[in-house]
Coordinates of C-alpha atoms in Angstrom, one line a residue:
X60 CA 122.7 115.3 44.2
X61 CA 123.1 118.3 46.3
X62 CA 119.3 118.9 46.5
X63 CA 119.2 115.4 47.4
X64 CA 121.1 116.2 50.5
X65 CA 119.5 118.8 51.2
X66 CA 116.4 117.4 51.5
X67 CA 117.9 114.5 53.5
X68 CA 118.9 117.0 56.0
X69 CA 116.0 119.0 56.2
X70 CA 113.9 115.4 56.8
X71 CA 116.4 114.4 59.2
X72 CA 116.3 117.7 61.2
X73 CA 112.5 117.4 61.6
X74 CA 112.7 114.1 63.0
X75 CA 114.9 114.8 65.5
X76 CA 112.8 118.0 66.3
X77 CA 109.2 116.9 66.7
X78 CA 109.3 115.5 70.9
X79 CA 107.8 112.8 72.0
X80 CA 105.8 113.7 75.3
X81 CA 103.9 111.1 77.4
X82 CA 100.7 111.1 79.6
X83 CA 101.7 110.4 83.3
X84 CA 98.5 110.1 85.1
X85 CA 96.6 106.9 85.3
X86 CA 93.5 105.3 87.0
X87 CA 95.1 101.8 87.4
X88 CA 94.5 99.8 90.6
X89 CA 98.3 99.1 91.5
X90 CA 99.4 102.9 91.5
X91 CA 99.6 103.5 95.0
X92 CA 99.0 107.2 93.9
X93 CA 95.2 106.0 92.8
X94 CA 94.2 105.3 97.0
X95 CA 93.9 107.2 99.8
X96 CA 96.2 104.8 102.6
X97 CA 99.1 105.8 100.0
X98 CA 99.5 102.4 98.9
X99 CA 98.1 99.1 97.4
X100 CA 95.6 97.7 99.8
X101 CA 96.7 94.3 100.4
X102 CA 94.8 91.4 100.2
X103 CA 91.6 90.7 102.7
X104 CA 91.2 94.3 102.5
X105 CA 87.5 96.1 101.8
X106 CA 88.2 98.0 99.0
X107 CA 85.3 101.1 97.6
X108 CA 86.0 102.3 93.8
X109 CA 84.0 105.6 94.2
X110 CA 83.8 108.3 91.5
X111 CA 82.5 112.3 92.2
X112 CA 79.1 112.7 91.7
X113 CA 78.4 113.4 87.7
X114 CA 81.9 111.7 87.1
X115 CA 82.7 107.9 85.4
X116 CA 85.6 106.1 86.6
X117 CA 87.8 103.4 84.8
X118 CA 90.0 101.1 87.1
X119 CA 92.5 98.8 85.6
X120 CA 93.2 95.6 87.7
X121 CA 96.4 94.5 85.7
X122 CA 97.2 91.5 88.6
X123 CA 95.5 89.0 90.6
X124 CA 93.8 90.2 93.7
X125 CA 92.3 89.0 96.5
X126 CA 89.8 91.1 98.9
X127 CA 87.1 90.8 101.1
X128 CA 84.9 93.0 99.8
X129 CA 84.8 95.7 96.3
X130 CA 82.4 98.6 96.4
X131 CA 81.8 99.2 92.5
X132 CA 81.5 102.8 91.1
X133 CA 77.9 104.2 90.8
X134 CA 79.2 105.1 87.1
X135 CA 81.9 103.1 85.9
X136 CA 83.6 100.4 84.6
X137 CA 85.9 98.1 85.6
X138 CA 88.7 96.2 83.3
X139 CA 90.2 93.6 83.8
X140 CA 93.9 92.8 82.4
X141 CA 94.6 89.2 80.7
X142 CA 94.6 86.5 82.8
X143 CA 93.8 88.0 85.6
X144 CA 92.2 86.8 88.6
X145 CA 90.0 88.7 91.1
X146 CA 89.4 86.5 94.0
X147 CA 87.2 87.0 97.7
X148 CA 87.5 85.8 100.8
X149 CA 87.1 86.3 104.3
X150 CA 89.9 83.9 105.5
X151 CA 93.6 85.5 106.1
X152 CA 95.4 84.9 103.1
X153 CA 98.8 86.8 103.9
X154 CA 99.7 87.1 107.6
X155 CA 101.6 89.7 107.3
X156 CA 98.8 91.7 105.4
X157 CA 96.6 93.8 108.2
X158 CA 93.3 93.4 106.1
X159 CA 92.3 98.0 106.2
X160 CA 89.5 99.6 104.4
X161 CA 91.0 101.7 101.2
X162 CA 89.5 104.4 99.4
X163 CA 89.9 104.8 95.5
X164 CA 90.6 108.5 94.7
X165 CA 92.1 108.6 91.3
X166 CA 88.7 108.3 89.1
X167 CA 88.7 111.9 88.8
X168 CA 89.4 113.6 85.1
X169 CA 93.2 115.2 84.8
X170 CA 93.1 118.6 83.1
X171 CA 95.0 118.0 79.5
X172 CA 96.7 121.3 79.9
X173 CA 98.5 120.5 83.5
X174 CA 102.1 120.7 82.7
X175 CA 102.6 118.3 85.6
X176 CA 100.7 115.8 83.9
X177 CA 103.1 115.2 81.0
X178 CA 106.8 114.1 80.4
X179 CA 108.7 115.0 77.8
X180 CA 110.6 111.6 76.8
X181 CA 113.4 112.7 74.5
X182 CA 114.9 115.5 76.6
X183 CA 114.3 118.0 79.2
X184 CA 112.1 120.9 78.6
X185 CA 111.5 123.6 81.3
X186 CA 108.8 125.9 80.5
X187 CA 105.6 125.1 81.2
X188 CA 103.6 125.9 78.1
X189 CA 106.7 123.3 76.1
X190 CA 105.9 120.2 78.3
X191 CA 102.1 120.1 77.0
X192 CA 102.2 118.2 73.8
X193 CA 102.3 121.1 71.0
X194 CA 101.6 120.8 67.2
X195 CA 105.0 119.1 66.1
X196 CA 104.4 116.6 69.3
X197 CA 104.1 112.6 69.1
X198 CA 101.3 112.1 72.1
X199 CA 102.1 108.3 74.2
X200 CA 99.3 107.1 76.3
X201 CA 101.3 104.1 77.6
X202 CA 100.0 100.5 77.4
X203 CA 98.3 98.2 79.9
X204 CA 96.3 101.1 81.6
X205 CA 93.4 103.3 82.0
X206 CA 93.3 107.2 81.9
X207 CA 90.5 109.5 82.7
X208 CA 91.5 113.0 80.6
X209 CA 89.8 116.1 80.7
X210 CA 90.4 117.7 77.4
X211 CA 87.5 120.6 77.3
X212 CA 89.6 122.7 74.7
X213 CA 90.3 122.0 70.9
X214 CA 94.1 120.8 70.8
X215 CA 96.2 119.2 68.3
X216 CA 99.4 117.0 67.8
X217 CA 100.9 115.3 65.6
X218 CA 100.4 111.8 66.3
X219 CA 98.6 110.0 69.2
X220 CA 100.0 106.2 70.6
X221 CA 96.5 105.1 72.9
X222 CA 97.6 101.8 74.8
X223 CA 99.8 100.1 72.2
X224 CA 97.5 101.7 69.2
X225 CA 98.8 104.0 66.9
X226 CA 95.8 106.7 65.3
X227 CA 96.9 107.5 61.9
X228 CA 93.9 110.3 61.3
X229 CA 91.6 112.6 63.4
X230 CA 88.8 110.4 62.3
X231 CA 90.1 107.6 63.7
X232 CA 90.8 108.7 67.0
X233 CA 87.3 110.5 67.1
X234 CA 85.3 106.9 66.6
X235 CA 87.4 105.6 69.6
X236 CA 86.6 109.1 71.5
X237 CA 82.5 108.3 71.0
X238 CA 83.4 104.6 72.0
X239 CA 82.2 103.4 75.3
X240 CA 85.3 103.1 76.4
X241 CA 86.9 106.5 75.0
X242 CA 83.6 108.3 76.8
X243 CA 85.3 106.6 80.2
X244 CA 88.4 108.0 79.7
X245 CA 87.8 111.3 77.7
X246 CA 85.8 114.4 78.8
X247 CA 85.3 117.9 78.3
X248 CA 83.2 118.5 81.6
X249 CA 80.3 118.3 79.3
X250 CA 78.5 114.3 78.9
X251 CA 77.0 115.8 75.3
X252 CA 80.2 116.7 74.0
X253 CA 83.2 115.2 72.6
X254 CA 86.8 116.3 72.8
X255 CA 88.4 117.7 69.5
X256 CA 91.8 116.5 69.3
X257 CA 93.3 116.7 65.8
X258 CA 96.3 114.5 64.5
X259 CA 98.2 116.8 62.3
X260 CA 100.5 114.4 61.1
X261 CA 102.9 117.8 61.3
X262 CA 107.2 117.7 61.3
X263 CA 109.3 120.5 61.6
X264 CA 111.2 120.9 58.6
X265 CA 113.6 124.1 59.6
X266 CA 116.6 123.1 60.8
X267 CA 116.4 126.0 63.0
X268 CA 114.1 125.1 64.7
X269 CA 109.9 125.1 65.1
X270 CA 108.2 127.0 67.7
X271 CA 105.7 125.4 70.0
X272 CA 103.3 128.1 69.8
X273 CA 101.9 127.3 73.1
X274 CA 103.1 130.6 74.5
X275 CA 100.3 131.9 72.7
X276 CA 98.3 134.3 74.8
X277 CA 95.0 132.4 74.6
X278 CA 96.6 128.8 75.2
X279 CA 99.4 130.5 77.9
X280 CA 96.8 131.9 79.8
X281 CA 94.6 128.3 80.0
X282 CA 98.0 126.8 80.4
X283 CA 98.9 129.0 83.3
X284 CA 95.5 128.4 84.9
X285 CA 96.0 125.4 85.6
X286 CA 99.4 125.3 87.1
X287 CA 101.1 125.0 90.6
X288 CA 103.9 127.6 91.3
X289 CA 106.2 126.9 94.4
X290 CA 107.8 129.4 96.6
X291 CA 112.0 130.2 94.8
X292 CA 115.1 130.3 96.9
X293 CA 116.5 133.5 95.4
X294 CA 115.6 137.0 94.8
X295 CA 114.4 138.5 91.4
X296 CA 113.9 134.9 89.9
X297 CA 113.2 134.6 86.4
X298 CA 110.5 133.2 83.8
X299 CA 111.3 132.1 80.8
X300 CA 109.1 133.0 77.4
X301 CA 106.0 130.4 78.0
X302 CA 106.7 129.6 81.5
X303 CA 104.2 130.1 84.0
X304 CA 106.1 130.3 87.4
X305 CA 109.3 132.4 88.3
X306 CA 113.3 130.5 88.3
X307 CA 116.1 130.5 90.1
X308 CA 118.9 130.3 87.7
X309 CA 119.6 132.3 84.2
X310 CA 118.0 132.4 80.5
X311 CA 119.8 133.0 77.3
X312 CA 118.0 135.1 74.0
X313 CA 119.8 134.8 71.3
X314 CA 119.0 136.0 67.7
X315 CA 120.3 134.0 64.9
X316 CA 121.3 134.0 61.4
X317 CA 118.6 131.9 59.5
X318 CA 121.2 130.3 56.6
X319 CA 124.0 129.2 59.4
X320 CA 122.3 128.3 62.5
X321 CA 121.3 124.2 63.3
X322 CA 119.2 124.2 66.6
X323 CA 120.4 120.5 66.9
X324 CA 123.7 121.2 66.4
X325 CA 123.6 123.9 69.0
X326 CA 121.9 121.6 71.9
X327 CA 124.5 119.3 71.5
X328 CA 127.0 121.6 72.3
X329 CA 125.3 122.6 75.5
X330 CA 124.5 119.1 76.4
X331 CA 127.7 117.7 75.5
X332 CA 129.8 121.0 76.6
X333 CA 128.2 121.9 79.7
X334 CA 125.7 120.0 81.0
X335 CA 127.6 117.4 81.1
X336 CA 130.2 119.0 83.5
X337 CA 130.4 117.7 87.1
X338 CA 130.2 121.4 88.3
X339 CA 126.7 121.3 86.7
X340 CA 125.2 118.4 87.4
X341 CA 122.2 120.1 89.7
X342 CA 121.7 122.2 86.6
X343 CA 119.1 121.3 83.8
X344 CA 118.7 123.5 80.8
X345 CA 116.6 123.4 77.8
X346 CA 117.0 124.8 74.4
X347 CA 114.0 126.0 71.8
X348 CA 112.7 128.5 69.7
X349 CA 110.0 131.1 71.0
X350 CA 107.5 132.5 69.4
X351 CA 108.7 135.6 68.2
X352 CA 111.6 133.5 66.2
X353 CA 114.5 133.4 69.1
X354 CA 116.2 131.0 70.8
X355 CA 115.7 130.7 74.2
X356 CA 118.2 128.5 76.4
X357 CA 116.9 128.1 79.7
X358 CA 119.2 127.0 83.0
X359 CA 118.2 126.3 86.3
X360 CA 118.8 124.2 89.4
X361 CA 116.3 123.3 92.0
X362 CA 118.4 125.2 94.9
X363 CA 118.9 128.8 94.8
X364 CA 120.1 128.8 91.2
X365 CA 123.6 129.6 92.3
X366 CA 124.8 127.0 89.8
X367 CA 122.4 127.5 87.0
X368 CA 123.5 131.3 87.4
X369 CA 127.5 130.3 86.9
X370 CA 126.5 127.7 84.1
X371 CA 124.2 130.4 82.2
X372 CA 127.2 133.7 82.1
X373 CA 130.2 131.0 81.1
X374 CA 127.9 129.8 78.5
X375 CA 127.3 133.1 77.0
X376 CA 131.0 134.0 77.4
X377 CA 131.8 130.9 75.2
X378 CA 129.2 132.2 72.9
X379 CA 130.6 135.5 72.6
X380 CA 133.6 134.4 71.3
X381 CA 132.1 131.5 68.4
X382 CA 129.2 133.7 67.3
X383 CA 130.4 133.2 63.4
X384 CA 130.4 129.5 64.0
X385 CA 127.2 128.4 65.5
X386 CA 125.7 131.3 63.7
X387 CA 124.6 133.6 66.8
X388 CA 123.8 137.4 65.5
X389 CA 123.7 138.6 69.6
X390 CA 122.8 137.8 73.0
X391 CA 121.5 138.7 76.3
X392 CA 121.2 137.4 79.3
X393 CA 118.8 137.7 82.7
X394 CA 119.9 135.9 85.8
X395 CA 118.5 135.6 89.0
X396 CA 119.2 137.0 92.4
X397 CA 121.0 136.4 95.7
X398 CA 119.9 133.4 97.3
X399 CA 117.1 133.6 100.2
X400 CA 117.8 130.1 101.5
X401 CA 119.4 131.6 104.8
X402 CA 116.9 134.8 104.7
X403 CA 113.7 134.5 107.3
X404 CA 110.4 136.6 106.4
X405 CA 111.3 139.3 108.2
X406 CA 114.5 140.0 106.4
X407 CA 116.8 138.4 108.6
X408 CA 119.3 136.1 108.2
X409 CA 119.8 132.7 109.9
X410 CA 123.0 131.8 110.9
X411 CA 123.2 127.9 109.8
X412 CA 126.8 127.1 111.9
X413 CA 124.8 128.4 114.9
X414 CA 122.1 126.7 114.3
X415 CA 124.2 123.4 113.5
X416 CA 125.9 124.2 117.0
X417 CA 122.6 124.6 119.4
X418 CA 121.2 121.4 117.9
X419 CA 124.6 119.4 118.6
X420 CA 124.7 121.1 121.7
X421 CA 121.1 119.8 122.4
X422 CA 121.6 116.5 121.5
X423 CA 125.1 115.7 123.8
X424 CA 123.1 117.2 127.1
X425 CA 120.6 114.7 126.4
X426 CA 123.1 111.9 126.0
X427 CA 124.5 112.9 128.8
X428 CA 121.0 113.4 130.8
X429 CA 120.5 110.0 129.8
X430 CA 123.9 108.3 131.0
X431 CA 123.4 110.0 134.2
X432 CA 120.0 108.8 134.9
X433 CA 120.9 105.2 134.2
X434 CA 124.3 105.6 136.3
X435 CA 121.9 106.8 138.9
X436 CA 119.4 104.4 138.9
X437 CA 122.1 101.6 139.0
X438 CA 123.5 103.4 142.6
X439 CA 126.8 103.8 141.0
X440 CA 126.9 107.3 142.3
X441 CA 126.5 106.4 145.6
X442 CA 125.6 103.4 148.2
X443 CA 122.2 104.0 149.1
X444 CA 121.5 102.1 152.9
X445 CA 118.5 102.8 154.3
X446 CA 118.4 102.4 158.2
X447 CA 116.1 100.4 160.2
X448 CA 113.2 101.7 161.4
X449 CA 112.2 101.8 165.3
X450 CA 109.9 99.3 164.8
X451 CA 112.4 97.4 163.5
X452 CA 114.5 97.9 166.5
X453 CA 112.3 96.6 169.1
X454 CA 111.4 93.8 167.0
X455 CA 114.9 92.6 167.0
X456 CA 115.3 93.3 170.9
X457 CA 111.8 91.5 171.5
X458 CA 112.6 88.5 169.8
X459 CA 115.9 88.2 171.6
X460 CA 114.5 89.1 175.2
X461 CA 111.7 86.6 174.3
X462 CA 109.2 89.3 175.0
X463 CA 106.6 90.8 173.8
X464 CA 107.6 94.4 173.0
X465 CA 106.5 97.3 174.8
X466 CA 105.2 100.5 173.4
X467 CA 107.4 103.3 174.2
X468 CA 107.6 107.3 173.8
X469 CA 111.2 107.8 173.6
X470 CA 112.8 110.9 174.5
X471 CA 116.6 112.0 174.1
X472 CA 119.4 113.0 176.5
X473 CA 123.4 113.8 176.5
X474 CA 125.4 110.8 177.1
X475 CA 126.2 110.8 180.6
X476 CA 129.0 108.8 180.5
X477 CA 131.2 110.9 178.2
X478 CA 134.2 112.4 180.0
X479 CA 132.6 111.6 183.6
X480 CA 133.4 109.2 186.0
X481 CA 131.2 107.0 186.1
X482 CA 129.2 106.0 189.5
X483 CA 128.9 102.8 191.2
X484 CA 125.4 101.0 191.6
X485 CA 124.4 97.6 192.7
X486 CA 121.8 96.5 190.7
X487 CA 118.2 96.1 192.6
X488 CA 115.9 93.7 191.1
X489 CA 113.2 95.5 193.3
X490 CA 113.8 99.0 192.3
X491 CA 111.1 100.6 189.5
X492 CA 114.2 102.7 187.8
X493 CA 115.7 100.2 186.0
X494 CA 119.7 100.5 185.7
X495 CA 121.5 100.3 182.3
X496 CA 125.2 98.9 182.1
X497 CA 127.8 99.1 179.9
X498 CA 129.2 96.1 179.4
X499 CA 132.9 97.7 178.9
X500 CA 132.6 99.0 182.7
X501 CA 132.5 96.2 184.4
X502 CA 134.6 96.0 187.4
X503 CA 137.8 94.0 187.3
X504 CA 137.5 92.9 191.0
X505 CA 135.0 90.7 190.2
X506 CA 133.0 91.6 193.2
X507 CA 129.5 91.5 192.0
X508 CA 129.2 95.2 190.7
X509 CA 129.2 96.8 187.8
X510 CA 130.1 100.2 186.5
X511 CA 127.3 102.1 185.4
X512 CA 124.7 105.3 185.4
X513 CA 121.8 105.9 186.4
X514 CA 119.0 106.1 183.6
X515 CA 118.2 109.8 183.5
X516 CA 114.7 108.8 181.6
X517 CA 112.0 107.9 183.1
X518 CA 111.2 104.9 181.2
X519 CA 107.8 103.1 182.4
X520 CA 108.0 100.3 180.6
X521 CA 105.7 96.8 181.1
X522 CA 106.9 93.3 180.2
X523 CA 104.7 90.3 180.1
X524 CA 107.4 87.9 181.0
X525 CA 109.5 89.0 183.6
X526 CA 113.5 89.9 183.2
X527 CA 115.8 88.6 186.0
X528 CA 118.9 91.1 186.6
X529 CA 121.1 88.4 187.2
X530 CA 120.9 87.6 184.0
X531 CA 121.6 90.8 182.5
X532 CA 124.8 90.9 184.4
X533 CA 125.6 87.6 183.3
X534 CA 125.2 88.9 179.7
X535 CA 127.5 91.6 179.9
X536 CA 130.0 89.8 181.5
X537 CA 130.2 86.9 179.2
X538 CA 130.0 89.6 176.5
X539 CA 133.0 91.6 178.0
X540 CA 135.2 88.6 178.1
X541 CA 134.5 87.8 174.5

């Protein structure tokens, strides 16, 4: 009965070990990934499905389409999905679709050994060489899609899902590899070879755990190869055992006794214990053995690892303190640095409030730049009258006068009437200097004159209808009693 058990145990520890890790790249028409616009051309678009030259492409039209024109592949296929529908046309199908010319550029083979190109379903896994399916690995190509793989290196897994088909041998899998359709979507580079990928049908029967074994120097250093590293926030980051690019945040080594310790039992208690905590919740951590038979716990955040840091040294504290129980023999610890966030390449530091402040600052003198302009524009400043022109002026005095207006050269002079007596003339018809009046001089006697100066311009000026005096001073004296 105990043996029983045992073996229970030991079967249900290897299930829960082996990962299932899924292929992400695809070479179906509605990934907006797949075209160059960044999106699914619409309909009444012209669409070209070009490969590189020497290169086969598969597209996978899963829904109906309609388009004004399809450019096939040189070299390639082109499924269709059930039921599906591939219509042309050159009338306007969906208004709101502006009919533009799309480009198909994702025929091209994805490297097997891109980290980037697989996800690990169950849980999170950090380093690089662990996210590439490994022997202990169940491989998922997902259904209702085409792939274009470049496997040019002999791999193997334990099991391998292809589109809803499950490969129980190596054989198997190799007749669908010399297929016409597994030559479209698997290549090593080389048309006159075949890809060797072997199903192991291999579990992980230590409950300690089973190593990946992809941190091997041969398949780190093809892994590595082929992988994108992006700039850290923080100084002396860290890389984990079979990682290819440098962390911000902390890793854990811990040696452990081989009758007392249960990997499974010990992610749970990160998971459940600390990962879950609200304080961590920008963290992610993985847990796994190495190659050289530790554990590795691996925390980081995607910041400057500040968090990851604080999450990594309270985990080893708790550690400390429950090595017996979880069956820990030691541990040590290597955290990243201070954070470069705020650091320029020069070594300076940038000051974010000040920054925060000269961008506010910026903003409300352009509101108020703005609400001034419009203000402005609207006169609400001020009353803007703009006086009439000479023209004007004689225009007004020539239609009164019915005359035609003269052409003048004016000239200016100090007002001889202010703080002068004035003099007394009788106006002359006959005279050639005409005489100006002032209508609020006029004489109270009523005898036929009328305050005034003489004009000390010489002003020739020519009318084409005559003006009678008389009829000035009538003017100014009907004006005066008004």
């Amino acid at each position: 009965m105990k043996l029983a058990t045992l073996f229970v145990t030991a079967l249900f520890a290897g299930q829960c070990l082996a990962l299932k890790k899924q292929w992400l790249p695809n070479t179906n028409y509605d990934n907006p990934d797949n075209w160059d616009i960044k999106r699914v051309p619409c309909s009444g678009g012209n669409i070209v499905l070009g490969a590189k030259q020497g290169e086969t492409v598969a597209v996978y039209l899963q829904s109906n389409s309609t388009l004004r024109e399809l450019i096939l592949p040189s070299d390639g296929v082109v499924v269709l999905g059930n039921d599906m529908t591939l219509a042309f046309t050159d009338e306007v199908v969906d208004p709101s679709c502006h009919g533009q010319d799309a480009q198909f550029i994702g025929g091209s083979a994805k490297d097997w050994f891109n980290p980037q190109h697989w996800d690990s379903v169950d849980e999170i896994v950090i380093p690089e060489t662990e996210l590439v399916p490994c022997v202990y690995d169940d491989v998922i190509f997902p259904k209702d899609s085409e792939f274009h793989v470049k496997v040019d290196m002999e791999v193997s897994v334990s099991s391998l899902d292809f589109n809803g088909r499950d490969y129980p041998t190596t054989k198997a899998f190799r007749l669908f590899l010399q297929s016409t359709s597994g030559m479209d979507q698997f290549t090593t580079g080389n048309s006159a070879q075949t890809p060797q990928i072997n199903l192991e049908r291999s579990t992980c029967n230590d409950v300690t755990g089973c190593p990946c074994n992809n941190d091997d120097p041969k398949m780190l250093e093809k892994i590595c190869g082929v992988t994108s590293c992006y700039g850290v926030l923080c100084k002396d980051a860290v890389t984990p055992v079979g990682g290819c690019c440098p962390k911000c945040g902390g890793i854990l080594t811990l040696e452990y006794n081989k009758d007392t310790f249960n990997l499974n039992r010990f992610k749970n208690m990160v998971k459940d214990e600390y990962s879950s905590k609200v304080e961590y919740s920008s963290v992610l951590s993985s847990v796994s053995k190495t190659r050289g038979d530790k554990i590795q716990v691996v925390c980081i955040d995607h910041a400057d690892g500040r968090d990851a840091v604080a999450m990594t040294n309270e985990l080893k504290d708790y550690i400390n303190h429950n090595m017996a129980y979880y069956g820990i023999l030691n541990s040590t610890s290597s955290i990243s640095g201070k954070s470069t966030a705020g650091q320029l390449a020069g070594g300076r530091h940038v000051n974010y409030g000040m920054i925060c402040g000269i961008i506010i600052a910026v903003i409300i003198a352009i509101v108020i730049c703005a609400i001034c302009t419009l203000l402005y524009k609207r006169g609400i400043f001020y009353r803007r009258e703009k006086p009439l022109s000479l023209e004007m002026e004689l225009d007004i005095a020539e239609y009164s006068n019915r005359a035609i207006g003269p052409q003048i050269s004016m000239s200016s002079f100090d007002n001889p009437m202010y703080d002068v007596t004035p003099i007394i003339e009788t106006p002359d018809s006959d005279t050639k200097n005409y005489v100006m009046f002032s209508p609020t001089k006029v004489s109270e006697e009523n005898d036929g004159t009328v305050r005034g100066f003489s004009n000390p311009v010489d002003i020739d000026v020519s009318f084409d209808i005559p003006i009678d005096d008389s009829d000035i001073k009538k003017i100014i004296c009907e004006e005066s009693e008004a």
